PDB file of C-alpha atoms in Angstrom:
ATOM      1  CA  MET A  26      -0.078   0.037   0.064  1.00  0.00           C
ATOM      2  CA  ASN A  27       2.921   2.383   0.600  1.00  0.00           C
ATOM      3  CA  ASN A  28       3.492   2.664  -3.137  1.00  0.00           C
ATOM      4  CA  TRP A  29      -0.039   3.610  -4.042  1.00  0.00           C
ATOM      5  CA  PHE A  30       0.667   7.180  -2.983  1.00  0.00           C
ATOM      6  CA  ASN A  31       3.990   7.249  -4.820  1.00  0.00           C
ATOM      7  CA  ARG A  32       3.080   5.538  -8.087  1.00  0.00           C
ATOM      8  CA  GLY A  33      -0.771   5.368  -8.176  1.00  0.00           C
ATOM      9  CA  ILE A  34      -2.985   2.331  -7.988  1.00  0.00           C
ATOM     10  CA  PRO A  35      -2.432  -0.740 -10.250  1.00  0.00           C
ATOM     11  CA  LEU A  36      -5.694  -1.849 -11.895  1.00  0.00           C
ATOM     12  CA  SER A  37      -5.261  -5.307 -10.292  1.00  0.00           C
ATOM     13  CA  ALA A  38      -5.694  -3.648  -6.957  1.00  0.00           C
ATOM     14  CA  LEU A  39      -8.631  -1.573  -7.644  1.00  0.00           C
ATOM     15  CA  SER A  40     -11.222  -3.988  -6.010  1.00  0.00           C
ATOM     16  CA  LEU A  41      -9.179  -4.174  -2.979  1.00  0.00           C
ATOM     17  CA  VAL A  42      -8.891  -0.318  -2.651  1.00  0.00           C
ATOM     18  CA  THR A  43     -12.652   0.095  -3.192  1.00  0.00           C
ATOM     19  CA  ALA A  44     -13.323  -2.412  -0.411  1.00  0.00           C
ATOM     20  CA  LEU A  45     -10.862  -1.033   1.992  1.00  0.00           C
ATOM     21  CA  PHE A  46     -11.907   2.647   1.626  1.00  0.00           C
ATOM     22  CA  TRP A  47     -15.588   2.143   0.881  1.00  0.00           C
ATOM     23  CA  VAL A  48     -15.411   4.114  -2.418  1.00  0.00           C
ATOM     24  CA  GLU A  49     -17.214   3.476  -5.657  1.00  0.00           C
ATOM     25  CA  ARG A  50     -14.941   2.086  -8.501  1.00  0.00           C
ATOM     26  CA  ASN A  51     -16.202   4.500 -11.233  1.00  0.00           C
ATOM     27  CA  TRP A  52     -15.466   7.353  -9.006  1.00  0.00           C
ATOM     28  CA  LEU A  53     -12.011   6.188  -8.131  1.00  0.00           C
ATOM     29  CA  GLN A  54     -11.058   5.180 -11.734  1.00  0.00           C
ATOM     30  CA  TYR A  55     -12.939   7.792 -13.772  1.00  0.00           C
ATOM     31  CA  GLY A  56     -14.099  10.446 -11.296  1.00  0.00           C
ATOM     32  CA  ILE A  57     -17.715   9.636 -12.259  1.00  0.00           C
ATOM     33  CA  GLY A  58     -20.471   9.571  -9.670  1.00  0.00           C
ATOM     34  CA  GLU A  59     -20.465   9.643  -5.879  1.00  0.00           C
ATOM     35  CA  ALA A  60     -17.317   8.691  -4.027  1.00  0.00           C
ATOM     36  CA  ASP A  61     -18.831   6.718  -1.229  1.00  0.00           C
ATOM     37  CA  THR A  62     -20.519   3.289  -1.492  1.00  0.00           C
ATOM     38  CA  PRO A  63     -24.012   3.004   0.109  1.00  0.00           C
ATOM     39  CA  GLY A  64     -22.729   1.265   3.278  1.00  0.00           C
ATOM     40  CA  SER A  65     -19.700   3.621   3.796  1.00  0.00           C
ATOM     41  CA  PRO A  66     -19.278   4.922   7.382  1.00  0.00           C
ATOM     42  CA  TRP A  67     -18.161   8.135   5.847  1.00  0.00           C
ATOM     43  CA  LYS A  68     -21.326   8.688   3.815  1.00  0.00           C
ATOM     44  CA  LYS A  69     -23.554  11.360   5.187  1.00  0.00           C
ATOM     45  CA  GLY A  70     -26.232   9.781   7.329  1.00  0.00           C
ATOM     46  CA  ASN A  71     -24.150   6.777   8.125  1.00  0.00           C
ATOM     47  CA  ASN A  72     -22.086   8.454  10.813  1.00  0.00           C
ATOM     48  CA  GLU A  73     -22.778  11.117  13.498  1.00  0.00           C
ATOM     49  CA  GLU A  74     -21.476  14.051  11.546  1.00  0.00           C
ATOM     50  CA  GLY A  75     -21.374  12.886   7.863  1.00  0.00           C
ATOM     51  CA  ASP A  76     -17.617  13.697   7.730  1.00  0.00           C
ATOM     52  CA  PRO A  77     -15.778  13.043   4.337  1.00  0.00           C
ATOM     53  CA  HIS A  78     -12.854  10.663   4.187  1.00  0.00           C
ATOM     54  CA  PRO A  79     -10.172  12.104   6.478  1.00  0.00           C
ATOM     55  CA  GLY A  80      -6.967  13.042   4.729  1.00  0.00           C
ATOM     56  CA  ILE A  81      -8.194  11.816   1.185  1.00  0.00           C
ATOM     57  CA  VAL A  82      -5.805  12.332  -1.619  1.00  0.00           C
ATOM     58  CA  GLU A  83      -6.164  11.934  -5.318  1.00  0.00           C
ATOM     59  CA  LEU A  84      -4.526   8.665  -6.628  1.00  0.00           C
ATOM     60  CA  SER A  85      -3.825   7.709 -10.225  1.00  0.00           C
ATOM     61  CA  VAL A  86      -4.454   4.377 -11.842  1.00  0.00           C
ATOM     62  CA  TRP A  87      -1.713   2.597 -13.843  1.00  0.00           C
ATOM     63  CA  ASP A  88      -1.118  -0.756 -15.378  1.00  0.00           C
ATOM     64  CA  ASP A  89       1.800  -2.453 -17.244  1.00  0.00           C
ATOM     65  CA  GLY A  90       1.033  -0.498 -20.327  1.00  0.00           C
ATOM     66  CA  THR A  91       1.421   2.974 -18.656  1.00  0.00           C
ATOM     67  CA  PRO A  92       4.638   4.625 -19.673  1.00  0.00           C
ATOM     68  CA  LEU A  93       7.388   5.259 -17.002  1.00  0.00           C
ATOM     69  CA  ASP A  94       7.553   8.817 -15.639  1.00  0.00           C
ATOM     70  CA  ASP A  95      10.913  10.563 -15.684  1.00  0.00           C
ATOM     71  CA  ASP A  96      11.350   9.737 -12.053  1.00  0.00           C
ATOM     72  CA  GLU A  97      10.604   6.056 -12.422  1.00  0.00           C
ATOM     73  CA  VAL A  98      12.567   2.945 -13.150  1.00  0.00           C
ATOM     74  CA  TYR A  99      11.791  -0.708 -13.572  1.00  0.00           C
ATOM     75  CA  VAL A 100      13.214  -2.997 -10.953  1.00  0.00           C
ATOM     76  CA  PRO A 101      13.502  -6.718 -11.917  1.00  0.00           C
ATOM     77  CA  PHE A 102      12.502  -9.775  -9.777  1.00  0.00           C
ATOM     78  CA  LEU A 103      14.779 -12.602  -8.795  1.00  0.00           C
ATOM     79  CA  LYS A 104      13.337 -16.117  -9.093  1.00  0.00           C
ATOM     80  CA  GLU A 105      14.144 -19.660  -8.440  1.00  0.00           C
ATOM     81  CA  VAL A 106      14.830 -21.558 -11.795  1.00  0.00           C
ATOM     82  CA  GLU A 107      15.012 -25.316 -12.053  1.00  0.00           C
ATOM     83  CA  LEU A 108      18.132 -26.366 -13.837  1.00  0.00           C
ATOM     84  CA  SER A 109      18.036 -28.645 -16.853  1.00  0.00           C
ATOM     85  CA  ALA A 110      19.897 -31.281 -14.769  1.00  0.00           C
ATOM     86  CA  GLY A 111      16.584 -31.876 -13.083  1.00  0.00           C
ATOM     87  CA  GLN A 112      16.228 -33.640  -9.696  1.00  0.00           C
ATOM     88  CA  GLY A 113      14.918 -30.430  -7.996  1.00  0.00           C
ATOM     89  CA  VAL A 114      18.211 -28.574  -8.533  1.00  0.00           C
ATOM     90  CA  THR A 115      17.523 -24.797  -8.690  1.00  0.00           C
ATOM     91  CA  ALA A 116      19.374 -21.557  -9.214  1.00  0.00           C
ATOM     92  CA  VAL A 117      18.502 -17.967  -8.531  1.00  0.00           C
ATOM     93  CA  GLU A 118      18.313 -15.871 -11.617  1.00  0.00           C
ATOM     94  CA  PRO A 119      16.713 -12.516 -12.720  1.00  0.00           C
ATOM     95  CA  SER A 120      13.275 -12.885 -14.242  1.00  0.00           C
ATOM     96  CA  HIS A 121      12.986 -11.453 -17.807  1.00  0.00           C
ATOM     97  CA  ARG A 122       9.252 -10.839 -17.577  1.00  0.00           C
ATOM     98  CA  LYS A 123       8.417  -9.860 -14.037  1.00  0.00           C
ATOM     99  CA  LYS A 124       9.328  -6.377 -12.815  1.00  0.00           C
ATOM    100  CA  ILE A 125       7.970  -3.535 -10.520  1.00  0.00           C
ATOM    101  CA  ARG A 126       8.068   0.288 -10.935  1.00  0.00           C
ATOM    102  CA  PHE A 127       9.963   2.285  -8.384  1.00  0.00           C
ATOM    103  CA  GLY A 128      10.266   5.974  -7.910  1.00  0.00           C
ATOM    104  CA  LYS A 129      13.948   7.218  -8.207  1.00  0.00           C
ATOM    105  CA  ALA A 130      13.200   9.391  -5.287  1.00  0.00           C
ATOM    106  CA  THR A 131      12.244   6.424  -3.172  1.00  0.00           C
ATOM    107  CA  LEU A 132      15.477   4.657  -4.029  1.00  0.00           C
ATOM    108  CA  ARG A 133      17.539   7.776  -3.346  1.00  0.00           C
ATOM    109  CA  ARG A 134      15.991   8.062   0.182  1.00  0.00           C
ATOM    110  CA  GLN A 135      17.095   4.583   0.875  1.00  0.00           C
ATOM    111  CA  ASN A 136      20.621   5.082  -0.686  1.00  0.00           C
ATOM    112  CA  VAL A 137      19.901   2.485  -3.325  1.00  0.00           C
ATOM    113  CA  GLN A 138      21.310   2.751  -6.782  1.00  0.00           C
ATOM    114  CA  PRO A 139      18.714   1.876  -9.468  1.00  0.00           C
ATOM    115  CA  ASP A 140      20.962  -0.820 -11.115  1.00  0.00           C
ATOM    116  CA  GLU A 141      21.534  -2.361  -7.696  1.00  0.00           C
ATOM    117  CA  ALA A 142      17.803  -2.893  -6.889  1.00  0.00           C
ATOM    118  CA  VAL A 143      16.009  -6.112  -7.255  1.00  0.00           C
ATOM    119  CA  CYS A 144      12.840  -7.578  -5.828  1.00  0.00           C
ATOM    120  CA  VAL A 145      12.041 -10.997  -4.355  1.00  0.00           C
ATOM    121  CA  THR A 146       8.696 -12.695  -3.508  1.00  0.00           C
ATOM    122  CA  VAL A 147       8.476 -14.139  -0.072  1.00  0.00           C
ATOM    123  CA  SER A 148       7.467 -17.802   0.093  1.00  0.00           C
ATOM    124  CA  GLY A 149       6.148 -19.622   3.007  1.00  0.00           C
ATOM    125  CA  ASN A 150       5.117 -18.591   6.596  1.00  0.00           C
ATOM    126  CA  SER A 151       8.561 -18.213   8.158  1.00  0.00           C
ATOM    127  CA  MET A 152       8.479 -14.450   8.158  1.00  0.00           C
ATOM    128  CA  GLU A 153       4.859 -14.138   9.231  1.00  0.00           C
ATOM    129  CA  PRO A 154       3.160 -12.070  10.658  1.00  0.00           C
ATOM    130  CA  VAL A 155       5.418  -9.238   9.259  1.00  0.00           C
ATOM    131  CA  LEU A 156       5.814 -10.681   5.765  1.00  0.00           C
ATOM    132  CA  PRO A 157       3.037 -13.043   4.858  1.00  0.00           C
ATOM    133  CA  HIS A 158       3.398 -15.597   2.003  1.00  0.00           C
ATOM    134  CA  GLY A 159       3.396 -13.736  -1.346  1.00  0.00           C
ATOM    135  CA  SER A 160       4.797 -10.474   0.073  1.00  0.00           C
ATOM    136  CA  THR A 161       7.286  -8.499  -2.064  1.00  0.00           C
ATOM    137  CA  VAL A 162      10.491  -7.059  -0.855  1.00  0.00           C
ATOM    138  CA  GLY A 163      13.024  -4.693  -2.433  1.00  0.00           C
ATOM    139  CA  ILE A 164      16.673  -5.730  -2.114  1.00  0.00           C
ATOM    140  CA  ASN A 165      19.770  -3.416  -2.197  1.00  0.00           C
ATOM    141  CA  THR A 166      22.330  -5.729  -3.746  1.00  0.00           C
ATOM    142  CA  GLY A 167      24.934  -3.097  -2.953  1.00  0.00           C
ATOM    143  CA  ALA A 168      24.505  -3.669   0.795  1.00  0.00           C
ATOM    144  CA  THR A 169      25.651  -7.219   1.613  1.00  0.00           C
ATOM    145  CA  ALA A 170      27.604  -6.510   4.863  1.00  0.00           C
ATOM    146  CA  VAL A 171      25.376  -7.914   7.801  1.00  0.00           C
ATOM    147  CA  VAL A 172      24.015  -5.444  10.214  1.00  0.00           C
ATOM    148  CA  ASP A 173      22.623  -7.313  13.176  1.00  0.00           C
ATOM    149  CA  GLY A 174      18.891  -7.483  13.177  1.00  0.00           C
ATOM    150  CA  LYS A 175      18.331  -6.347   9.611  1.00  0.00           C
ATOM    151  CA  MET A 176      16.537  -8.369   6.938  1.00  0.00           C
ATOM    152  CA  TYR A 177      18.331  -9.742   3.927  1.00  0.00           C
ATOM    153  CA  ALA A 178      17.643 -11.901   0.948  1.00  0.00           C
ATOM    154  CA  ILE A 179      19.802 -15.019   0.730  1.00  0.00           C
ATOM    155  CA  ASN A 180      20.748 -17.437  -2.043  1.00  0.00           C
ATOM    156  CA  HIS A 181      20.808 -20.796  -0.281  1.00  0.00           C
ATOM    157  CA  GLY A 182      22.048 -23.203  -2.701  1.00  0.00           C
ATOM    158  CA  GLY A 183      19.582 -22.027  -5.306  1.00  0.00           C
ATOM    159  CA  GLN A 184      16.716 -21.314  -2.937  1.00  0.00           C
ATOM    160  CA  LEU A 185      15.562 -17.695  -2.284  1.00  0.00           C
ATOM    161  CA  ARG A 186      15.157 -16.976   1.320  1.00  0.00           C
ATOM    162  CA  VAL A 187      14.401 -13.705   3.328  1.00  0.00           C
ATOM    163  CA  LYS A 188      15.771 -13.727   6.873  1.00  0.00           C
ATOM    164  CA  THR A 189      16.851 -11.499   9.697  1.00  0.00           C
ATOM    165  CA  LEU A 190      20.628 -11.986  10.107  1.00  0.00           C
ATOM    166  CA  TYR A 191      23.141 -11.665  12.961  1.00  0.00           C
ATOM    167  CA  ARG A 192      26.914 -12.002  12.713  1.00  0.00           C
ATOM    168  CA  LEU A 193      28.682 -14.840  14.457  1.00  0.00           C
ATOM    169  CA  PRO A 194      32.423 -14.987  15.396  1.00  0.00           C
ATOM    170  CA  GLY A 195      34.657 -16.154  12.503  1.00  0.00           C
ATOM    171  CA  GLY A 196      32.484 -14.840   9.741  1.00  0.00           C
ATOM    172  CA  GLY A 197      29.432 -16.947  10.323  1.00  0.00           C
ATOM    173  CA  ILE A 198      25.759 -15.976  10.496  1.00  0.00           C
ATOM    174  CA  ARG A 199      22.628 -16.637  12.368  1.00  0.00           C
ATOM    175  CA  MET A 200      19.418 -16.724  10.416  1.00  0.00           C
ATOM    176  CA  ARG A 201      16.251 -15.787  12.271  1.00  0.00           C
ATOM    177  CA  SER A 202      12.584 -16.017  11.228  1.00  0.00           C
ATOM    178  CA  PHE A 203       9.797 -13.905  12.733  1.00  0.00           C
ATOM    179  CA  ASN A 204       7.839 -17.254  13.063  1.00  0.00           C
ATOM    180  CA  ARG A 205      10.379 -18.813  15.403  1.00  0.00           C
ATOM    181  CA  ASP A 206       7.866 -21.423  16.687  1.00  0.00           C
ATOM    182  CA  ASP A 207       7.716 -23.109  13.298  1.00  0.00           C
ATOM    183  CA  HIS A 208      11.200 -22.024  12.149  1.00  0.00           C
ATOM    184  CA  PRO A 209      13.888 -22.022  14.827  1.00  0.00           C
ATOM    185  CA  ASP A 210      17.206 -20.119  14.319  1.00  0.00           C
ATOM    186  CA  GLU A 211      19.774 -21.456  11.976  1.00  0.00           C
ATOM    187  CA  GLU A 212      23.526 -20.966  12.561  1.00  0.00           C
ATOM    188  CA  TYR A 213      26.249 -21.444   9.993  1.00  0.00           C
ATOM    189  CA  SER A 214      30.042 -20.909  10.268  1.00  0.00           C
ATOM    190  CA  ALA A 215      32.014 -19.388   7.505  1.00  0.00           C
ATOM    191  CA  GLU A 216      33.027 -22.885   6.365  1.00  0.00           C
ATOM    192  CA  GLN A 217      29.405 -24.094   6.470  1.00  0.00           C
ATOM    193  CA  MET A 218      28.226 -21.185   4.437  1.00  0.00           C
ATOM    194  CA  VAL A 219      30.634 -22.107   1.674  1.00  0.00           C
ATOM    195  CA  ALA A 220      29.669 -25.781   1.885  1.00  0.00           C
ATOM    196  CA  ASN A 221      25.982 -24.961   1.874  1.00  0.00           C
ATOM    197  CA  GLU A 222      26.394 -22.512  -0.957  1.00  0.00           C
ATOM    198  CA  ILE A 223      24.905 -19.599   1.198  1.00  0.00           C
ATOM    199  CA  ARG A 224      25.361 -16.136  -0.370  1.00  0.00           C
ATOM    200  CA  ILE A 225      23.869 -12.813   0.926  1.00  0.00           C
ATOM    201  CA  LEU A 226      22.123 -11.128  -1.999  1.00  0.00           C
ATOM    202  CA  GLY A 227      21.414  -7.852  -0.317  1.00  0.00           C
ATOM    203  CA  LYS A 228      19.647  -5.898   2.396  1.00  0.00           C
ATOM    204  CA  VAL A 229      15.893  -5.464   2.408  1.00  0.00           C
ATOM    205  CA  PHE A 230      15.085  -1.756   1.987  1.00  0.00           C
ATOM    206  CA  TRP A 231      11.241  -1.989   1.066  1.00  0.00           C
ATOM    207  CA  SER A 232       8.376  -4.338   1.502  1.00  0.00           C
ATOM    208  CA  SER A 233       4.775  -4.637   0.426  1.00  0.00           C
ATOM    209  CA  ALA A 234       2.037  -7.011   1.531  1.00  0.00           C
ATOM    210  CA  LEU A 235      -1.560  -7.418   0.801  1.00  0.00           C
ATOM    211  CA  TRP A 236      -3.670  -8.791   3.811  1.00  0.00           C
TER     212      TRP A 236
END
């Protein structure tokens, strides 16, 4: 939802927005008719004072065919790709089709170079409730040095993982999930990181989730 105010609302999210804010789709998309749905708590007569939406702002609608603004860039996604060798062997590679728009100003505020930004889709429940399954996170591949307690994307032998990391003596790391009941901490020495093909891809600088 953070990005709706920066980049406008994607067409695929219009139904969600109309439900969340009790607004009519035609009004939101085309500026036609009344803003409030009949059951809206903000509609006059449905609350004590008939107040309008507090702090309402105008949002624009975009889809994949909308040209980039001068202050926007496309950021690619990383994905797991099964290798031709088969047997479940995977590798982490950039997607040639999936991408997301980012404002250059957003990247600058996070000290992220546009060519060092990638996105990753969170899979599973290990980072719930903060990052539910299907959440998207932005990764700064220029920031791979571990700062204790920060989130990072990891290539773990061809598996994409997002974890909170802590440094261990000798160059090792501790991986921590938010859902520690189902996913206890994992610790790897520097040697074990090499043996298990663990590579830190970058630090998480942005996240988005639909509930």
